[in-house]
């Protein structure tokens, strides 16, 4: 009799452990997937005094409602001499935005004030500085190669690449 009670109790305990493990697995799966998606929505790139971005192709999953791009200036020159920023436009708008930005000045981060062609942009930074921008992917087309570039005068010819939601 005593043994049977023990067995029943043991079996109940095991059932609870099993339910608990199941719930734990579901939680880990949920948060695990969430963490991975978040990681991929946070992109970073570098740029140094050699006037080059560390990558020419950036991509984020279509699932990202927002994307954060962090730019790290790994050089030493100040922003008025070797400034870098990260500006995103369509491929078609890129040259116009870059050329208009040239006369906008450092105080406007070399982007024409109120330029509606700009999808996202950071400020201009100098050596040792970092900056980031978070933008909504609403309105962007998956699979389309958008253009990112540095709008500092003379840089955008070389400092450019593609950004794609894939
Ligand atoms: Co630059």
PDB file of C-alpha atoms and ligand atoms in Angstrom:
ATOM      1  CA  UNK A   1       0.000   0.000   0.000  1.00  0.00           C
ATOM      2  CA  UNK A   2       2.730   2.366   1.002  1.00  0.00           C
ATOM      3  CA  UNK A   3       4.697   1.404  -2.098  1.00  0.00           C
ATOM      4  CA  UNK A   4       1.743   2.062  -4.370  1.00  0.00           C
ATOM      5  CA  UNK A   5       1.266   5.551  -2.901  1.00  0.00           C
ATOM      6  CA  UNK A   6       4.951   6.245  -3.441  1.00  0.00           C
ATOM      7  CA  UNK A   7       4.682   5.090  -7.017  1.00  0.00           C
ATOM      8  CA  UNK A   8       1.679   7.316  -7.641  1.00  0.00           C
ATOM      9  CA  UNK A   9       3.441  10.287  -6.128  1.00  0.00           C
ATOM     10  CA  UNK A  10       6.548   9.546  -8.171  1.00  0.00           C
ATOM     11  CA  UNK A  11       4.573   9.240 -11.346  1.00  0.00           C
ATOM     12  CA  UNK A  12       2.819  12.571 -10.655  1.00  0.00           C
ATOM     13  CA  UNK A  13       6.164  14.215  -9.965  1.00  0.00           C
ATOM     14  CA  UNK A  14       7.575  12.891 -13.209  1.00  0.00           C
ATOM     15  CA  UNK A  15       4.523  14.111 -15.094  1.00  0.00           C
ATOM     16  CA  UNK A  16       5.039  17.600 -13.645  1.00  0.00           C
ATOM     17  CA  UNK A  17       8.743  17.520 -14.471  1.00  0.00           C
ATOM     18  CA  UNK A  18       7.862  16.495 -17.983  1.00  0.00           C
ATOM     19  CA  UNK A  19       5.318  19.328 -18.400  1.00  0.00           C
ATOM     20  CA  UNK A  20       7.818  21.780 -16.920  1.00  0.00           C
ATOM     21  CA  UNK A  21      10.589  20.637 -19.298  1.00  0.00           C
ATOM     22  CA  UNK A  22       8.218  20.963 -22.203  1.00  0.00           C
ATOM     23  CA  UNK A  23       7.324  24.526 -21.243  1.00  0.00           C
ATOM     24  CA  UNK A  24      10.968  25.348 -20.712  1.00  0.00           C
ATOM     25  CA  UNK A  25      11.825  24.007 -24.164  1.00  0.00           C
ATOM     26  CA  UNK A  26       9.095  26.147 -25.730  1.00  0.00           C
ATOM     27  CA  UNK A  27      10.337  29.231 -23.871  1.00  0.00           C
ATOM     28  CA  UNK A  28      13.941  28.607 -24.898  1.00  0.00           C
ATOM     29  CA  UNK A  29      12.812  28.094 -28.501  1.00  0.00           C
ATOM     30  CA  UNK A  30      10.777  31.332 -28.476  1.00  0.00           C
ATOM     31  CA  UNK A  31      13.446  33.484 -26.900  1.00  0.00           C
ATOM     32  CA  UNK A  32      16.207  31.761 -28.846  1.00  0.00           C
ATOM     33  CA  UNK A  33      14.606  32.544 -32.197  1.00  0.00           C
ATOM     34  CA  UNK A  34      13.775  36.067 -31.040  1.00  0.00           C
ATOM     35  CA  UNK A  35      17.395  36.673 -30.010  1.00  0.00           C
ATOM     36  CA  UNK A  36      18.703  35.456 -33.348  1.00  0.00           C
ATOM     37  CA  UNK A  37      16.299  37.702 -35.279  1.00  0.00           C
ATOM     38  CA  UNK A  38      17.273  40.713 -33.168  1.00  0.00           C
ATOM     39  CA  UNK A  39      20.966  40.036 -33.713  1.00  0.00           C
ATOM     40  CA  UNK A  40      20.500  40.013 -37.465  1.00  0.00           C
ATOM     41  CA  UNK A  41      18.584  43.298 -37.339  1.00  0.00           C
ATOM     42  CA  UNK A  42      21.637  44.946 -35.794  1.00  0.00           C
ATOM     43  CA  UNK A  43      24.340  45.494 -38.379  1.00  0.00           C
ATOM     44  CA  UNK A  44      27.667  47.185 -37.984  1.00  0.00           C
ATOM     45  CA  UNK A  45      30.490  48.251 -40.225  1.00  0.00           C
ATOM     46  CA  UNK A  46      33.733  50.121 -39.927  1.00  0.00           C
ATOM     47  CA  UNK A  47      35.519  52.834 -41.844  1.00  0.00           C
ATOM     48  CA  UNK A  48      39.026  54.097 -41.292  1.00  0.00           C
ATOM     49  CA  UNK A  49      41.356  56.790 -42.601  1.00  0.00           C
ATOM     50  CA  UNK A  50      41.818  54.818 -45.838  1.00  0.00           C
ATOM     51  CA  UNK A  51      38.405  56.076 -47.006  1.00  0.00           C
ATOM     52  CA  UNK A  52      36.864  52.607 -47.258  1.00  0.00           C
ATOM     53  CA  UNK A  53      33.938  50.881 -45.620  1.00  0.00           C
ATOM     54  CA  UNK A  54      34.732  47.467 -44.163  1.00  0.00           C
ATOM     55  CA  UNK A  55      31.998  45.913 -46.309  1.00  0.00           C
ATOM     56  CA  UNK A  56      30.430  46.522 -49.709  1.00  0.00           C
ATOM     57  CA  UNK A  57      27.306  44.420 -49.157  1.00  0.00           C
ATOM     58  CA  UNK A  58      24.994  44.524 -46.147  1.00  0.00           C
ATOM     59  CA  UNK A  59      21.841  42.492 -45.650  1.00  0.00           C
ATOM     60  CA  UNK A  60      19.147  42.133 -43.011  1.00  0.00           C
ATOM     61  CA  UNK A  61      16.316  39.590 -42.815  1.00  0.00           C
ATOM     62  CA  UNK A  62      12.937  40.677 -44.190  1.00  0.00           C
ATOM     63  CA  UNK A  63      11.548  39.831 -40.732  1.00  0.00           C
ATOM     64  CA  UNK A  64      13.268  42.898 -39.232  1.00  0.00           C
ATOM     65  CA  UNK A  65      10.675  45.618 -38.581  1.00  0.00           C
ATOM     66  CA  UNK A  66      13.553  47.930 -37.729  1.00  0.00           C
ATOM     67  CA  UNK A  67      17.206  47.756 -38.632  1.00  0.00           C
ATOM     68  CA  UNK A  68      19.991  49.373 -36.641  1.00  0.00           C
ATOM     69  CA  UNK A  69      23.249  50.166 -38.391  1.00  0.00           C
ATOM     70  CA  UNK A  70      26.259  51.096 -36.277  1.00  0.00           C
ATOM     71  CA  UNK A  71      29.210  52.797 -37.922  1.00  0.00           C
ATOM     72  CA  UNK A  72      32.583  52.647 -36.186  1.00  0.00           C
ATOM     73  CA  UNK A  73      35.275  55.060 -37.379  1.00  0.00           C
ATOM     74  CA  UNK A  74      38.450  53.137 -36.643  1.00  0.00           C
ATOM     75  CA  UNK A  75      40.786  55.836 -37.922  1.00  0.00           C
ATOM     76  CA  UNK A  76      42.312  58.809 -36.086  1.00  0.00           C
ATOM     77  CA  UNK A  77      41.606  61.826 -38.308  1.00  0.00           C
ATOM     78  CA  UNK A  78      38.913  64.277 -37.162  1.00  0.00           C
ATOM     79  CA  UNK A  79      35.555  64.515 -38.890  1.00  0.00           C
ATOM     80  CA  UNK A  80      36.366  67.728 -40.760  1.00  0.00           C
ATOM     81  CA  UNK A  81      39.292  65.970 -42.478  1.00  0.00           C
ATOM     82  CA  UNK A  82      38.215  62.312 -42.769  1.00  0.00           C
ATOM     83  CA  UNK A  83      34.558  62.333 -41.765  1.00  0.00           C
ATOM     84  CA  UNK A  84      32.355  59.334 -42.411  1.00  0.00           C
ATOM     85  CA  UNK A  85      28.640  58.746 -42.200  1.00  0.00           C
ATOM     86  CA  UNK A  86      26.227  56.073 -43.400  1.00  0.00           C
ATOM     87  CA  UNK A  87      23.480  57.269 -45.734  1.00  0.00           C
ATOM     88  CA  UNK A  88      20.878  55.008 -47.332  1.00  0.00           C
ATOM     89  CA  UNK A  89      18.986  55.811 -50.535  1.00  0.00           C
ATOM     90  CA  UNK A  90      17.695  53.984 -53.576  1.00  0.00           C
ATOM     91  CA  UNK A  91      20.322  53.242 -56.199  1.00  0.00           C
ATOM     92  CA  UNK A  92      18.625  55.817 -58.467  1.00  0.00           C
ATOM     93  CA  UNK A  93      18.726  58.592 -55.845  1.00  0.00           C
ATOM     94  CA  UNK A  94      22.270  57.961 -54.625  1.00  0.00           C
ATOM     95  CA  UNK A  95      24.225  60.319 -56.917  1.00  0.00           C
ATOM     96  CA  UNK A  96      21.778  63.197 -56.603  1.00  0.00           C
ATOM     97  CA  UNK A  97      21.728  62.988 -52.813  1.00  0.00           C
ATOM     98  CA  UNK A  98      25.523  62.717 -52.688  1.00  0.00           C
ATOM     99  CA  UNK A  99      26.051  65.696 -55.007  1.00  0.00           C
ATOM    100  CA  UNK A 100      23.494  67.903 -53.235  1.00  0.00           C
ATOM    101  CA  UNK A 101      25.056  66.879 -49.908  1.00  0.00           C
ATOM    102  CA  UNK A 102      28.439  68.219 -50.927  1.00  0.00           C
ATOM    103  CA  UNK A 103      27.310  71.817 -50.469  1.00  0.00           C
ATOM    104  CA  UNK A 104      25.209  71.145 -47.343  1.00  0.00           C
ATOM    105  CA  UNK A 105      28.264  71.399 -45.098  1.00  0.00           C
ATOM    106  CA  UNK A 106      29.501  69.493 -42.091  1.00  0.00           C
ATOM    107  CA  UNK A 107      26.855  71.073 -39.865  1.00  0.00           C
ATOM    108  CA  UNK A 108      24.230  69.242 -41.945  1.00  0.00           C
ATOM    109  CA  UNK A 109      26.314  66.069 -42.119  1.00  0.00           C
ATOM    110  CA  UNK A 110      26.743  66.669 -45.861  1.00  0.00           C
ATOM    111  CA  UNK A 111      23.108  65.888 -46.581  1.00  0.00           C
ATOM    112  CA  UNK A 112      20.751  68.540 -47.951  1.00  0.00           C
ATOM    113  CA  UNK A 113      18.355  69.637 -45.214  1.00  0.00           C
ATOM    114  CA  UNK A 114      15.026  67.829 -45.401  1.00  0.00           C
ATOM    115  CA  UNK A 115      16.133  65.613 -48.285  1.00  0.00           C
ATOM    116  CA  UNK A 116      13.195  63.215 -48.603  1.00  0.00           C
ATOM    117  CA  UNK A 117      15.203  60.877 -50.829  1.00  0.00           C
ATOM    118  CA  UNK A 118      17.213  59.824 -47.766  1.00  0.00           C
ATOM    119  CA  UNK A 119      15.876  56.593 -46.237  1.00  0.00           C
ATOM    120  CA  UNK A 120      18.249  56.642 -43.266  1.00  0.00           C
ATOM    121  CA  UNK A 121      21.417  58.439 -42.237  1.00  0.00           C
ATOM    122  CA  UNK A 122      23.842  58.865 -39.384  1.00  0.00           C
ATOM    123  CA  UNK A 123      25.749  61.961 -38.404  1.00  0.00           C
ATOM    124  CA  UNK A 124      29.301  62.460 -39.668  1.00  0.00           C
ATOM    125  CA  UNK A 125      31.898  61.123 -37.235  1.00  0.00           C
ATOM    126  CA  UNK A 126      35.660  61.305 -36.910  1.00  0.00           C
ATOM    127  CA  UNK A 127      38.358  58.851 -35.841  1.00  0.00           C
ATOM    128  CA  UNK A 128      37.604  56.825 -32.717  1.00  0.00           C
ATOM    129  CA  UNK A 129      33.892  57.689 -32.771  1.00  0.00           C
ATOM    130  CA  UNK A 130      30.826  55.519 -33.317  1.00  0.00           C
ATOM    131  CA  UNK A 131      27.302  56.370 -34.341  1.00  0.00           C
ATOM    132  CA  UNK A 132      24.184  54.461 -35.242  1.00  0.00           C
ATOM    133  CA  UNK A 133      20.805  54.853 -36.856  1.00  0.00           C
ATOM    134  CA  UNK A 134      17.643  52.794 -36.469  1.00  0.00           C
ATOM    135  CA  UNK A 135      15.158  52.883 -39.292  1.00  0.00           C
ATOM    136  CA  UNK A 136      11.904  51.174 -40.182  1.00  0.00           C
ATOM    137  CA  UNK A 137      11.933  48.693 -43.047  1.00  0.00           C
ATOM    138  CA  UNK A 138       8.340  49.573 -43.898  1.00  0.00           C
ATOM    139  CA  UNK A 139       8.267  50.747 -47.489  1.00  0.00           C
ATOM    140  CA  UNK A 140      11.496  48.982 -48.450  1.00  0.00           C
ATOM    141  CA  UNK A 141      11.228  46.260 -51.084  1.00  0.00           C
ATOM    142  CA  UNK A 142      12.705  42.863 -50.278  1.00  0.00           C
ATOM    143  CA  UNK A 143      15.436  41.815 -52.690  1.00  0.00           C
ATOM    144  CA  UNK A 144      16.083  45.349 -53.942  1.00  0.00           C
ATOM    145  CA  UNK A 145      19.685  46.510 -53.662  1.00  0.00           C
ATOM    146  CA  UNK A 146      19.600  49.944 -52.010  1.00  0.00           C
ATOM    147  CA  UNK A 147      22.754  52.041 -51.896  1.00  0.00           C
ATOM    148  CA  UNK A 148      24.601  53.053 -48.745  1.00  0.00           C
ATOM    149  CA  UNK A 149      27.390  55.576 -48.923  1.00  0.00           C
ATOM    150  CA  UNK A 150      29.425  58.194 -47.082  1.00  0.00           C
ATOM    151  CA  UNK A 151      28.293  61.664 -48.171  1.00  0.00           C
ATOM    152  CA  UNK A 152      31.533  63.412 -47.148  1.00  0.00           C
ATOM    153  CA  UNK A 153      32.752  65.338 -50.239  1.00  0.00           C
ATOM    154  CA  UNK A 154      34.966  63.135 -52.386  1.00  0.00           C
ATOM    155  CA  UNK A 155      34.191  59.964 -50.451  1.00  0.00           C
ATOM    156  CA  UNK A 156      30.995  58.679 -52.045  1.00  0.00           C
ATOM    157  CA  UNK A 157      32.684  57.612 -55.277  1.00  0.00           C
ATOM    158  CA  UNK A 158      34.521  54.887 -53.347  1.00  0.00           C
ATOM    159  CA  UNK A 159      32.684  54.649 -50.029  1.00  0.00           C
ATOM    160  CA  UNK A 160      29.528  52.894 -51.127  1.00  0.00           C
ATOM    161  CA  UNK A 161      27.875  49.513 -51.133  1.00  0.00           C
ATOM    162  CA  UNK A 162      24.526  47.762 -51.219  1.00  0.00           C
ATOM    163  CA  UNK A 163      21.952  47.181 -48.533  1.00  0.00           C
ATOM    164  CA  UNK A 164      19.340  44.487 -49.121  1.00  0.00           C
ATOM    165  CA  UNK A 165      16.446  43.029 -47.161  1.00  0.00           C
ATOM    166  CA  UNK A 166      16.669  39.347 -47.900  1.00  0.00           C
TER     167      UNK A 166
HETATM  168 CO1  LIG B   1      33.754  59.259 -45.450  1.00  0.00          CO
END
